[in-house]
Short mmCIF file of C-alpha atoms in Angstrom, two decimals:
data_model
loop_
_atom_site.label_atom_id
_atom_site.label_comp_id
_atom_site.label_asym_id
_atom_site.label_seq_id
_atom_site.Cartn_x
_atom_site.Cartn_y
_atom_site.Cartn_z
CA UNK P 207 195.04 -39.47 -133.91
CA UNK P 208 197.43 -39.98 -136.78
CA UNK P 209 196.48 -39.52 -140.40
CA UNK P 210 196.91 -43.25 -141.03
CA UNK P 211 194.54 -44.14 -138.19
CA UNK P 212 191.97 -41.66 -139.42
CA UNK P 213 192.24 -42.99 -142.95
CA UNK P 214 191.74 -46.52 -141.65
CA UNK P 215 188.68 -45.46 -139.75
CA UNK P 216 187.26 -43.83 -142.86
CA UNK P 217 187.88 -46.91 -144.98
CA UNK P 218 186.10 -49.15 -142.48
CA UNK P 219 183.03 -46.91 -142.27
CA UNK P 220 181.11 -48.55 -145.16
CA UNK P 221 181.62 -51.96 -143.59
CA UNK P 222 180.23 -50.77 -140.26
CA UNK P 223 177.19 -49.30 -141.99
CA UNK P 224 176.57 -52.57 -143.80
CA UNK P 225 176.83 -54.56 -140.56
CA UNK P 226 174.35 -52.31 -138.73
CA UNK P 227 172.06 -52.12 -141.74
CA UNK P 228 172.03 -55.91 -142.04
CA UNK P 229 171.12 -56.20 -138.35
CA UNK P 230 168.21 -53.79 -138.83
CA UNK P 231 167.01 -55.53 -141.98
CA UNK P 232 167.07 -59.04 -140.55
CA UNK P 233 165.14 -57.85 -137.47
CA UNK P 234 162.45 -56.32 -139.69
CA UNK P 235 162.15 -59.56 -141.62
CA UNK P 236 162.36 -62.10 -138.76
CA UNK P 237 161.61 -60.17 -135.56
CA UNK P 238 157.83 -60.01 -135.70
CA UNK P 239 157.13 -62.57 -132.97
CA UNK P 240 155.50 -61.78 -129.63
CA UNK P 241 156.04 -65.07 -127.79
CA UNK P 242 158.71 -65.46 -125.15
CA UNK P 243 161.68 -67.81 -125.49
CA UNK P 244 161.75 -68.18 -129.29
CA UNK P 245 165.01 -69.31 -130.88
CA UNK P 246 164.69 -66.76 -133.68
CA UNK P 247 164.56 -63.89 -131.19
CA UNK P 248 167.62 -65.21 -129.37
CA UNK P 249 169.54 -65.39 -132.66
CA UNK P 250 168.46 -61.85 -133.55
CA UNK P 251 169.59 -60.52 -130.18
CA UNK P 252 173.00 -62.16 -130.49
CA UNK P 253 173.32 -60.81 -134.04
CA UNK P 254 172.43 -57.24 -133.06
CA UNK P 255 174.64 -57.24 -129.97
CA UNK P 256 177.57 -58.67 -131.92
CA UNK P 257 177.11 -56.29 -134.84
CA UNK P 258 176.80 -53.26 -132.56
CA UNK P 259 179.89 -54.30 -130.62
CA UNK P 260 181.82 -54.59 -133.90
CA UNK P 261 180.83 -51.03 -134.86
CA UNK P 262 181.64 -49.63 -131.42
CA UNK P 263 185.08 -51.27 -131.42
CA UNK P 264 185.85 -49.28 -134.56
CA UNK P 265 185.94 -46.08 -132.52
CA UNK P 266 183.96 -42.87 -132.78
CA UNK P 267 181.41 -41.32 -130.49
CA UNK P 268 178.84 -38.54 -130.36
CA UNK P 269 176.61 -36.74 -127.91
CA UNK P 270 173.72 -39.07 -128.77
CA UNK P 271 175.94 -42.12 -128.18
CA UNK P 272 176.93 -40.77 -124.77
CA UNK P 273 173.29 -40.28 -123.80
CA UNK P 274 172.57 -43.79 -125.00
CA UNK P 275 175.43 -45.09 -122.86
CA UNK P 276 173.89 -43.43 -119.81
CA UNK P 277 170.55 -45.08 -120.60
CA UNK P 278 172.34 -48.41 -121.04
CA UNK P 279 174.04 -48.12 -117.65
CA UNK P 280 170.76 -47.21 -115.96
CA UNK P 281 169.05 -50.18 -117.58
CA UNK P 282 171.79 -52.60 -116.53
CA UNK P 283 171.73 -51.21 -113.00
CA UNK P 284 167.96 -51.60 -112.79
CA UNK P 285 168.13 -55.15 -114.13
CA UNK P 286 171.12 -56.11 -111.99
CA UNK P 287 169.48 -54.74 -108.86
CA UNK P 288 166.56 -57.14 -109.35
CA UNK P 289 168.93 -60.10 -109.32
CA UNK P 290 170.69 -59.19 -106.07
CA UNK P 291 169.57 -61.18 -103.01
CA UNK P 292 167.97 -58.94 -100.36
CA UNK P 293 166.77 -59.77 -96.86
CA UNK P 294 163.16 -60.89 -96.91
CA UNK P 295 162.53 -58.54 -93.99
CA UNK P 296 163.35 -55.66 -96.35
CA UNK P 297 161.06 -57.00 -99.06
CA UNK P 298 158.22 -57.31 -96.54
CA UNK P 299 158.15 -53.54 -96.18
CA UNK P 300 157.21 -52.98 -99.83
CA UNK P 301 155.64 -56.19 -101.10
CA UNK P 302 152.44 -58.11 -100.28
CA UNK P 303 152.83 -61.31 -98.32
CA UNK P 304 151.54 -63.41 -101.20
CA UNK P 305 154.54 -62.36 -103.30
CA UNK P 306 157.16 -63.20 -100.67
CA UNK P 307 159.16 -66.43 -101.09
CA UNK P 308 157.60 -69.57 -99.62
CA UNK P 309 154.41 -67.74 -98.72
CA UNK P 310 150.86 -69.07 -98.51
CA UNK P 311 151.58 -71.75 -95.92
CA UNK P 312 154.32 -73.53 -97.80
CA UNK P 313 155.77 -76.48 -95.84
CA UNK P 314 159.25 -75.18 -96.63
CA UNK P 315 160.95 -72.92 -94.12
CA UNK P 316 160.91 -69.20 -94.97
CA UNK P 317 163.92 -67.93 -96.86
CA UNK P 318 166.14 -65.32 -95.26
CA UNK P 319 167.22 -63.72 -98.55
CA UNK P 320 165.62 -63.56 -101.97
CA UNK P 321 166.07 -61.55 -105.18
CA UNK P 322 163.64 -58.78 -106.03
CA UNK P 323 162.61 -60.50 -109.24
CA UNK P 324 160.04 -63.24 -108.90
CA UNK P 325 161.62 -64.99 -111.89
CA UNK P 326 165.36 -64.53 -112.38
CA UNK P 327 165.41 -66.29 -115.76
CA UNK P 328 162.68 -64.05 -117.16
CA UNK P 329 164.42 -60.92 -115.91
CA UNK P 330 167.71 -61.92 -117.54
CA UNK P 331 165.88 -62.67 -120.78
CA UNK P 332 164.10 -59.29 -120.72
CA UNK P 333 167.29 -57.37 -119.96
CA UNK P 334 169.04 -59.04 -122.90
CA UNK P 335 166.07 -58.15 -125.09
CA UNK P 336 166.37 -54.47 -124.11
CA UNK P 337 170.15 -54.55 -124.46
CA UNK P 338 170.03 -55.21 -128.22
CA UNK P 339 168.13 -52.06 -129.40
CA UNK P 340 169.97 -49.79 -126.96
CA UNK P 341 173.35 -51.01 -128.21
CA UNK P 342 172.11 -50.58 -131.76
CA UNK P 343 171.15 -46.98 -130.99
CA UNK P 344 174.60 -46.27 -129.55
CA UNK P 345 176.34 -47.89 -132.52
CA UNK P 346 174.16 -46.09 -135.09
CA UNK P 347 174.81 -42.77 -133.35
CA UNK P 348 178.56 -43.49 -133.49
CA UNK P 349 178.72 -43.95 -137.24
CA UNK P 350 181.12 -41.63 -139.11
CA UNK P 351 179.70 -38.16 -139.77
CA UNK P 352 177.12 -38.81 -137.03
CA UNK P 353 174.73 -39.78 -139.81
CA UNK P 354 172.47 -42.78 -139.06
CA UNK P 355 170.43 -41.85 -142.16
CA UNK P 356 172.90 -43.97 -144.12
CA UNK P 357 170.93 -46.94 -142.74
CA UNK P 358 167.73 -45.77 -144.43
CA UNK P 359 168.08 -48.09 -147.47
CA UNK P 360 168.14 -51.15 -145.20
CA UNK P 361 165.09 -49.93 -143.29
CA UNK P 362 163.19 -49.23 -146.51
CA UNK P 363 163.98 -52.70 -147.86
CA UNK P 364 162.57 -54.27 -144.70
CA UNK P 365 159.49 -52.03 -144.82
CA UNK P 366 158.79 -52.77 -148.49
CA UNK P 367 159.23 -56.52 -147.93
CA UNK P 368 156.59 -56.38 -145.19
CA UNK P 369 154.24 -54.33 -147.36
CA UNK P 370 154.65 -56.72 -150.29
CA UNK P 371 154.14 -59.76 -148.08
CA UNK P 372 151.01 -58.22 -146.55
CA UNK P 373 149.63 -57.32 -149.99
CA UNK P 374 150.18 -60.86 -151.21
CA UNK P 375 148.58 -62.35 -148.12
CA UNK P 376 145.46 -60.22 -148.50
CA UNK P 377 145.21 -60.81 -152.25
CA UNK P 378 145.70 -64.59 -152.27
CA UNK P 379 142.91 -66.72 -150.85
CA UNK P 380 144.99 -69.45 -149.24
CA UNK P 381 145.97 -70.46 -145.74
CA UNK P 382 149.68 -70.73 -146.51
CA UNK P 383 151.85 -69.04 -143.90
CA UNK P 384 155.53 -68.66 -143.08
CA UNK P 385 155.09 -69.94 -139.54
CA UNK P 386 156.85 -73.22 -140.18
CA UNK P 387 159.96 -71.33 -141.26
CA UNK P 388 160.00 -68.52 -138.68
CA UNK P 389 158.89 -70.59 -135.69
CA UNK P 390 155.88 -68.39 -134.92
CA UNK P 391 152.48 -67.81 -136.48
CA UNK P 392 152.68 -65.11 -139.15
CA UNK P 393 149.42 -63.18 -139.46
CA UNK P 394 150.28 -60.22 -141.67
CA UNK P 395 153.54 -59.21 -143.35
CA UNK P 396 156.29 -60.77 -141.24
CA UNK P 397 154.47 -60.14 -137.96
CA UNK P 398 152.52 -62.38 -135.63
CA UNK P 399 150.41 -59.46 -134.37
CA UNK P 400 148.36 -57.26 -136.69
CA UNK P 401 148.65 -54.28 -134.35
CA UNK P 402 152.45 -54.43 -134.36
CA UNK P 403 152.55 -54.65 -138.15
CA UNK P 404 150.34 -51.56 -138.25
CA UNK P 405 152.83 -49.82 -135.94
CA UNK P 406 155.60 -50.38 -138.48
CA UNK P 407 153.45 -49.03 -141.31
CA UNK P 408 152.10 -45.83 -139.77
CA UNK P 409 155.38 -44.96 -138.02
CA UNK P 410 157.17 -45.18 -141.39
CA UNK P 411 154.83 -42.70 -143.10
CA UNK P 412 156.78 -39.57 -142.04
CA UNK P 413 160.03 -40.95 -143.48
CA UNK P 414 158.30 -41.95 -146.73
CA UNK P 415 156.92 -38.42 -147.02
CA UNK P 416 160.36 -36.95 -146.36
CA UNK P 417 162.03 -39.14 -148.98
CA UNK P 418 159.39 -38.53 -151.66
CA UNK P 419 157.39 -35.30 -151.37
CA UNK P 420 160.16 -33.25 -149.78
CA UNK P 421 162.67 -34.54 -152.35
CA UNK P 422 160.56 -33.67 -155.39
CA UNK P 423 158.97 -37.10 -156.02
CA UNK P 424 155.24 -36.48 -155.41
CA UNK P 425 154.02 -39.23 -157.77
CA UNK P 426 156.03 -41.96 -155.99
CA UNK P 427 155.04 -40.53 -152.62
CA UNK P 428 151.34 -40.53 -153.50
CA UNK P 429 151.44 -44.16 -154.62
CA UNK P 430 153.36 -45.33 -151.56
CA UNK P 431 151.13 -43.41 -149.16
CA UNK P 432 148.01 -44.84 -150.84
CA UNK P 433 149.46 -48.37 -150.61
CA UNK P 434 150.25 -47.95 -146.91
CA UNK P 435 146.74 -46.66 -146.18
CA UNK P 436 145.17 -49.59 -148.05
CA UNK P 437 147.34 -52.09 -146.15
CA UNK P 438 146.40 -50.46 -142.83
CA UNK P 439 142.74 -50.69 -143.74
CA UNK P 440 143.09 -54.34 -144.73
CA UNK P 441 144.97 -55.16 -141.52
CA UNK P 442 142.00 -53.98 -139.49
CA UNK P 443 143.88 -52.72 -136.44
CA UNK P 444 141.70 -50.00 -134.93
CA UNK P 445 144.61 -48.19 -133.31
CA UNK P 446 146.64 -48.57 -136.50
CA UNK P 447 143.88 -47.08 -138.66
CA UNK P 448 143.21 -44.13 -136.36
CA UNK P 449 146.87 -43.27 -135.75
CA UNK P 450 147.66 -43.79 -139.43
CA UNK P 451 144.83 -41.43 -140.35
CA UNK P 452 146.19 -38.82 -137.96
CA UNK P 453 149.76 -39.14 -139.26
CA UNK P 454 148.61 -38.92 -142.88
CA UNK P 455 146.37 -35.91 -142.16
CA UNK P 456 149.15 -34.05 -140.34
CA UNK P 457 151.64 -34.81 -143.09
CA UNK P 458 149.31 -33.77 -145.93
CA UNK P 459 148.32 -30.62 -144.07
CA UNK P 460 151.96 -29.73 -143.50
CA UNK P 461 152.85 -30.33 -147.15
CA UNK P 462 149.94 -28.20 -148.34
CA UNK P 463 150.67 -25.39 -145.89
CA UNK P 464 154.32 -25.26 -146.92
CA UNK P 465 153.44 -25.36 -150.60
CA UNK P 466 155.47 -28.53 -151.26
CA UNK P 467 152.80 -30.16 -153.48
CA UNK P 468 150.72 -28.92 -156.38
CA UNK P 469 146.96 -28.64 -156.59
CA UNK P 470 146.49 -31.96 -158.42
CA UNK P 471 148.62 -33.87 -155.92
CA UNK P 472 146.76 -32.22 -153.04
CA UNK P 473 143.40 -33.33 -154.47
CA UNK P 474 144.65 -36.90 -154.88
CA UNK P 475 145.94 -37.02 -151.31
CA UNK P 476 142.73 -35.56 -149.93
CA UNK P 477 140.67 -38.11 -151.87
CA UNK P 478 142.80 -40.92 -150.43
CA UNK P 479 142.38 -39.54 -146.92
CA UNK P 480 138.61 -39.23 -147.27
CA UNK P 481 138.28 -42.78 -148.60
CA UNK P 482 140.56 -44.15 -145.89
CA UNK P 483 138.73 -42.24 -143.14
CA UNK P 484 135.38 -43.60 -144.31
CA UNK P 485 136.67 -47.17 -144.38
CA UNK P 486 138.37 -46.78 -141.00
CA UNK P 487 135.23 -45.44 -139.34
CA UNK P 488 133.08 -48.23 -140.79
CA UNK P 489 135.58 -50.86 -139.74
CA UNK P 490 136.11 -49.43 -136.25
CA UNK P 491 132.38 -49.00 -135.62
CA UNK P 492 131.70 -52.67 -136.33
CA UNK P 493 133.25 -53.68 -132.99
CA UNK P 494 132.78 -52.37 -129.44
CA UNK P 495 135.34 -49.74 -128.47
CA UNK P 496 136.38 -51.44 -125.24
CA UNK P 497 134.67 -54.72 -124.28
CA UNK P 498 134.14 -55.79 -120.68
CA UNK P 499 137.32 -57.84 -120.78
CA UNK P 500 139.48 -55.22 -122.50
CA UNK P 501 142.24 -52.69 -122.14
CA UNK P 502 140.47 -50.60 -119.51
CA UNK P 503 140.25 -53.57 -117.18
CA UNK P 504 143.86 -54.52 -117.93
CA UNK P 505 145.03 -51.02 -117.04
CA UNK P 506 142.94 -50.86 -113.84
CA UNK P 507 144.15 -54.23 -112.60
CA UNK P 508 147.76 -53.39 -113.46
CA UNK P 509 147.49 -50.11 -111.56
CA UNK P 510 146.29 -51.96 -108.45
CA UNK P 511 149.35 -54.20 -108.72
CA UNK P 512 151.64 -51.17 -109.15
CA UNK P 513 150.38 -49.62 -105.90
CA UNK P 514 151.50 -52.72 -103.99
CA UNK P 515 154.90 -53.04 -105.72
CA UNK P 516 155.86 -49.49 -106.66
CA UNK P 517 159.23 -49.42 -104.87
CA UNK P 518 161.08 -52.47 -106.17
CA UNK P 519 158.74 -53.82 -108.81
CA UNK P 520 158.14 -57.52 -109.35
CA UNK P 521 160.94 -58.19 -111.84
CA UNK P 522 161.21 -57.55 -115.56
CA UNK P 523 159.28 -60.12 -117.56
CA UNK P 524 157.02 -61.26 -114.70
CA UNK P 525 153.77 -59.49 -115.64
CA UNK P 526 151.82 -62.62 -116.55
CA UNK P 527 152.86 -64.18 -113.22
CA UNK P 528 151.52 -61.22 -111.22
CA UNK P 529 148.38 -60.26 -113.13
CA UNK P 530 146.26 -63.32 -112.14
CA UNK P 531 146.83 -62.50 -108.45
CA UNK P 532 145.14 -59.10 -108.91
CA UNK P 533 142.55 -60.00 -111.53
CA UNK P 534 138.89 -59.86 -110.57
CA UNK P 535 137.88 -63.37 -109.54
CA UNK P 536 134.28 -62.66 -110.55
CA UNK P 537 135.36 -62.28 -114.14
CA UNK P 538 135.75 -65.62 -115.86
CA UNK P 539 137.30 -65.50 -119.31
CA UNK P 540 139.06 -67.99 -121.52
CA UNK P 541 141.56 -65.37 -122.75
CA UNK P 542 145.05 -65.28 -121.26
CA UNK P 543 146.41 -61.83 -120.36
CA UNK P 544 150.08 -61.92 -121.33
CA UNK P 545 150.69 -58.14 -121.30
CA UNK P 546 149.08 -55.05 -119.84
CA UNK P 547 148.54 -53.60 -123.34
CA UNK P 548 150.21 -50.48 -121.95
CA UNK P 549 153.99 -50.64 -122.06
CA UNK P 550 154.42 -47.84 -119.52
CA UNK P 551 152.19 -49.42 -116.85
CA UNK P 552 153.77 -52.81 -117.41
CA UNK P 553 157.26 -51.32 -117.09
CA UNK P 554 156.32 -49.57 -113.82
CA UNK P 555 154.87 -52.79 -112.40
CA UNK P 556 157.91 -54.86 -113.27
CA UNK P 557 160.60 -52.26 -112.56
CA UNK P 558 159.22 -50.01 -109.81
CA UNK P 559 161.09 -46.80 -109.05
CA UNK P 560 164.19 -47.72 -111.10
CA UNK P 561 161.98 -48.16 -114.17
CA UNK P 562 160.30 -44.82 -113.47
CA UNK P 563 163.78 -43.25 -113.39
CA UNK P 564 164.55 -44.75 -116.80
CA UNK P 565 161.33 -43.34 -118.24
CA UNK P 566 161.96 -39.89 -116.77
CA UNK P 567 165.50 -39.81 -118.15
CA UNK P 568 164.35 -40.76 -121.64
CA UNK P 569 161.45 -38.32 -121.79
CA UNK P 570 163.57 -35.49 -120.39
CA UNK P 571 166.26 -36.16 -123.02
CA UNK P 572 163.59 -36.37 -125.72
CA UNK P 573 162.07 -33.04 -124.64
CA UNK P 574 165.45 -31.27 -124.57
CA UNK P 575 166.33 -32.57 -128.03
CA UNK P 576 162.93 -31.51 -129.35
CA UNK P 577 163.62 -27.86 -128.56
CA UNK P 578 167.02 -28.09 -130.27
CA UNK P 579 165.69 -29.51 -133.54
CA UNK P 580 164.69 -26.60 -135.76
CA UNK P 581 166.07 -27.11 -139.26
CA UNK P 582 166.75 -30.72 -140.42
CA UNK P 583 163.43 -32.09 -141.80
CA UNK P 584 164.42 -35.73 -141.29
CA UNK P 585 164.78 -35.16 -137.55
CA UNK P 586 161.31 -33.63 -137.36
CA UNK P 587 159.91 -36.59 -139.26
CA UNK P 588 161.73 -39.02 -136.97
CA UNK P 589 160.25 -37.21 -133.96
CA UNK P 590 156.75 -37.74 -135.35
CA UNK P 591 157.51 -41.45 -135.82
CA UNK P 592 158.73 -41.70 -132.22
CA UNK P 593 155.63 -39.96 -130.90
CA UNK P 594 153.17 -42.23 -132.72
CA UNK P 595 154.96 -45.37 -131.49
CA UNK P 596 154.78 -44.04 -127.92
CA UNK P 597 151.09 -43.25 -128.39
CA UNK P 598 150.41 -46.77 -129.60
CA UNK P 599 152.31 -48.10 -126.59
CA UNK P 600 149.56 -46.62 -124.40
CA UNK P 601 147.06 -49.17 -125.72
CA UNK P 602 149.29 -52.05 -126.83
CA UNK P 603 152.78 -53.51 -126.45
CA UNK P 604 154.56 -52.95 -129.81
CA UNK P 605 157.96 -52.39 -128.18
CA UNK P 606 157.89 -55.97 -126.91
CA UNK P 607 158.39 -57.05 -130.53
CA UNK P 608 162.00 -57.19 -131.74
CA UNK P 609 161.20 -55.62 -135.10
CA UNK P 610 159.41 -52.61 -133.57
CA UNK P 611 162.02 -52.22 -130.81
CA UNK P 612 164.75 -51.98 -133.47
CA UNK P 613 162.61 -49.61 -135.55
CA UNK P 614 162.12 -47.40 -132.50
CA UNK P 615 165.88 -47.42 -131.84
CA UNK P 616 166.52 -46.45 -135.47
CA UNK P 617 164.08 -43.53 -135.31
CA UNK P 618 165.74 -42.34 -132.10
CA UNK P 619 169.16 -42.57 -133.75
CA UNK P 620 167.88 -40.36 -136.58
CA UNK P 621 166.32 -37.89 -134.16
CA UNK P 622 169.25 -37.64 -131.74
CA UNK P 623 171.94 -37.63 -134.43
CA UNK P 624 174.52 -34.87 -134.18
CA UNK P 625 173.84 -32.83 -137.29
CA UNK P 626 176.89 -30.61 -136.67
CA UNK P 627 179.47 -33.38 -136.71
CA UNK P 628 180.11 -33.57 -140.44
CA UNK P 629 183.87 -32.79 -140.45
CA UNK P 630 185.00 -36.25 -139.35
CA UNK P 631 187.26 -39.13 -140.27
CA UNK P 632 186.06 -39.57 -143.84
CA UNK P 633 186.31 -35.85 -144.54
CA UNK P 634 189.82 -35.66 -143.07
CA UNK P 635 190.80 -38.63 -145.19
CA UNK P 636 189.61 -36.77 -148.29
CA UNK P 637 191.56 -33.72 -147.15
CA UNK P 638 194.75 -35.70 -146.66
CA UNK P 639 194.35 -37.46 -150.00
CA UNK P 640 195.41 -34.41 -152.00
CA UNK P 641 194.54 -30.88 -153.05
CA UNK P 642 192.38 -31.96 -155.99
CA UNK P 643 189.49 -33.14 -153.75
CA UNK P 644 186.77 -30.74 -152.58
CA UNK P 645 186.50 -29.65 -149.01
CA UNK P 646 183.40 -30.89 -147.13
CA UNK P 647 180.47 -28.58 -146.52
CA UNK P 648 178.57 -28.55 -143.24
CA UNK P 649 175.20 -29.55 -144.69
CA UNK P 650 173.36 -29.10 -141.41
CA UNK P 651 174.00 -25.34 -141.37
CA UNK P 652 172.42 -22.58 -143.42
CA UNK P 653 174.23 -21.80 -146.70
CA UNK P 654 175.75 -18.56 -145.41
CA UNK P 655 177.11 -20.14 -142.24
CA UNK P 656 178.35 -23.16 -144.15
CA UNK P 657 180.12 -20.89 -146.60
CA UNK P 658 181.80 -18.97 -143.79
CA UNK P 659 182.96 -22.25 -142.28
CA UNK P 660 184.29 -23.38 -145.65
CA UNK P 661 186.11 -20.05 -146.06
CA UNK P 662 187.84 -20.56 -142.72
CA UNK P 663 188.91 -24.06 -143.68
CA UNK P 664 190.07 -22.81 -147.05
CA UNK P 665 192.27 -20.17 -145.45
CA UNK P 666 193.81 -22.83 -143.26
CA UNK P 667 194.41 -24.92 -146.37
CA UNK P 668 196.13 -21.99 -148.09
CA UNK P 669 198.37 -21.40 -145.09
CA UNK P 670 199.40 -25.04 -144.96
CA UNK P 671 199.58 -25.97 -148.64
CA UNK P 672 200.06 -22.62 -150.43
CA UNK P 673 197.40 -23.40 -152.98
CA UNK P 674 194.93 -21.01 -154.59
CA UNK P 675 191.43 -21.68 -153.24
CA UNK P 676 188.30 -20.76 -155.18
CA UNK P 677 185.05 -20.69 -153.20
CA UNK P 678 181.56 -21.18 -154.50
CA UNK P 679 178.29 -20.39 -152.72
CA UNK P 680 177.09 -23.94 -153.34
CA UNK P 681 180.14 -26.17 -153.24
CA UNK P 682 183.66 -24.93 -152.46
CA UNK P 683 186.32 -26.52 -154.64
CA UNK P 684 190.09 -26.49 -154.82
CA UNK P 685 191.58 -26.49 -158.31
CA UNK P 686 194.72 -28.39 -159.05
CA UNK P 687 197.99 -26.53 -158.80
CA UNK P 688 199.46 -25.54 -162.12
#
């Protein structure tokens, strides 16, 4: 690559960050719906796909982006396979008769071929929904310097807007909502579902702790953490309160054990945790843990459906078409089951073996990356955020919300980012600009190793430019030639 091309890539980097950051921000503000077929979700998907494509066309790649590309290809293959027409005789081997085309004594003649999906339109819609966050992950991982943390300001703006909106909603005694503007009923913050809003709040706690306590701002961190705990308590999501309590307890324990906070700050945090735990237990005990028509029954019924459709699945987005066929007819309830309230079971039912392959690939990649992450604190915090979202997905469907899906993709981009790739286009542009600019330091490495790397680059600079290089243990600099 020529110096001019590299310089052009470096100059366009801020624009690509702004485009991706704007996509993330608008999804946090407008992507809180859970209904299917909303215009606002379609606009968000087009925006994210277009913005990610713009960033990817600018060039650049990384190991995380390549892994994301593999996941994207597997997802497209799984979705495309469900749209291909197969002989009905082949479907009969792995699907109940009631799910075959023109079954149940239909006057129409049996079809010879049929797609795997029981609803092609729903499958296409679901695949497009999944395409947006995966493309965003690939684009964020391809940013210059392999540093998706440059998108943190946009994420924080979206988070704070939701916290402020939720605080105002709980403090003002009025029935005014934003539903007429967004096209869906807004219950808390910018979300239509209280549980999904709680997912955003408690999954953001590790990053807030990293940006405050670990950066020497304990007062701001204490206030923000207290605000997030109060909002979780006001939201009333049982899973949100319990997971939020666990995340806060782990974070405070880690800070205390590492000596990152003083005694006064520790006492304040412990008092907040005790008060929050008391309120959470009182609130959670006021309702039955799992009613007769609850998540346990949803999971059991979904598992029965999986056993009959485990090879091909029923088609992405078809859960609510299949569930009534397996529901207990003795149970009469006015509630409509739109999701399994377990994203993993629902994915296995709709996708079959191909979906299981996707899950195995992701968890294997996540496990391998976990053992490689030892030093950067932000990656450890992002891992905790990923884990709590996955835990909540066992009892709910937060990833079916555009805002949470994009948040999950952002956390994965932070976690899988290539910390070693810091000598990139922008740094080369600074190098080519003249000898008066400092050489970059590999911030992901220990100081001694970074210094050795800088020494090697400095020697190369001397050989090429014949300048005198002065090295510092903290920041190597190159004085101007006299």
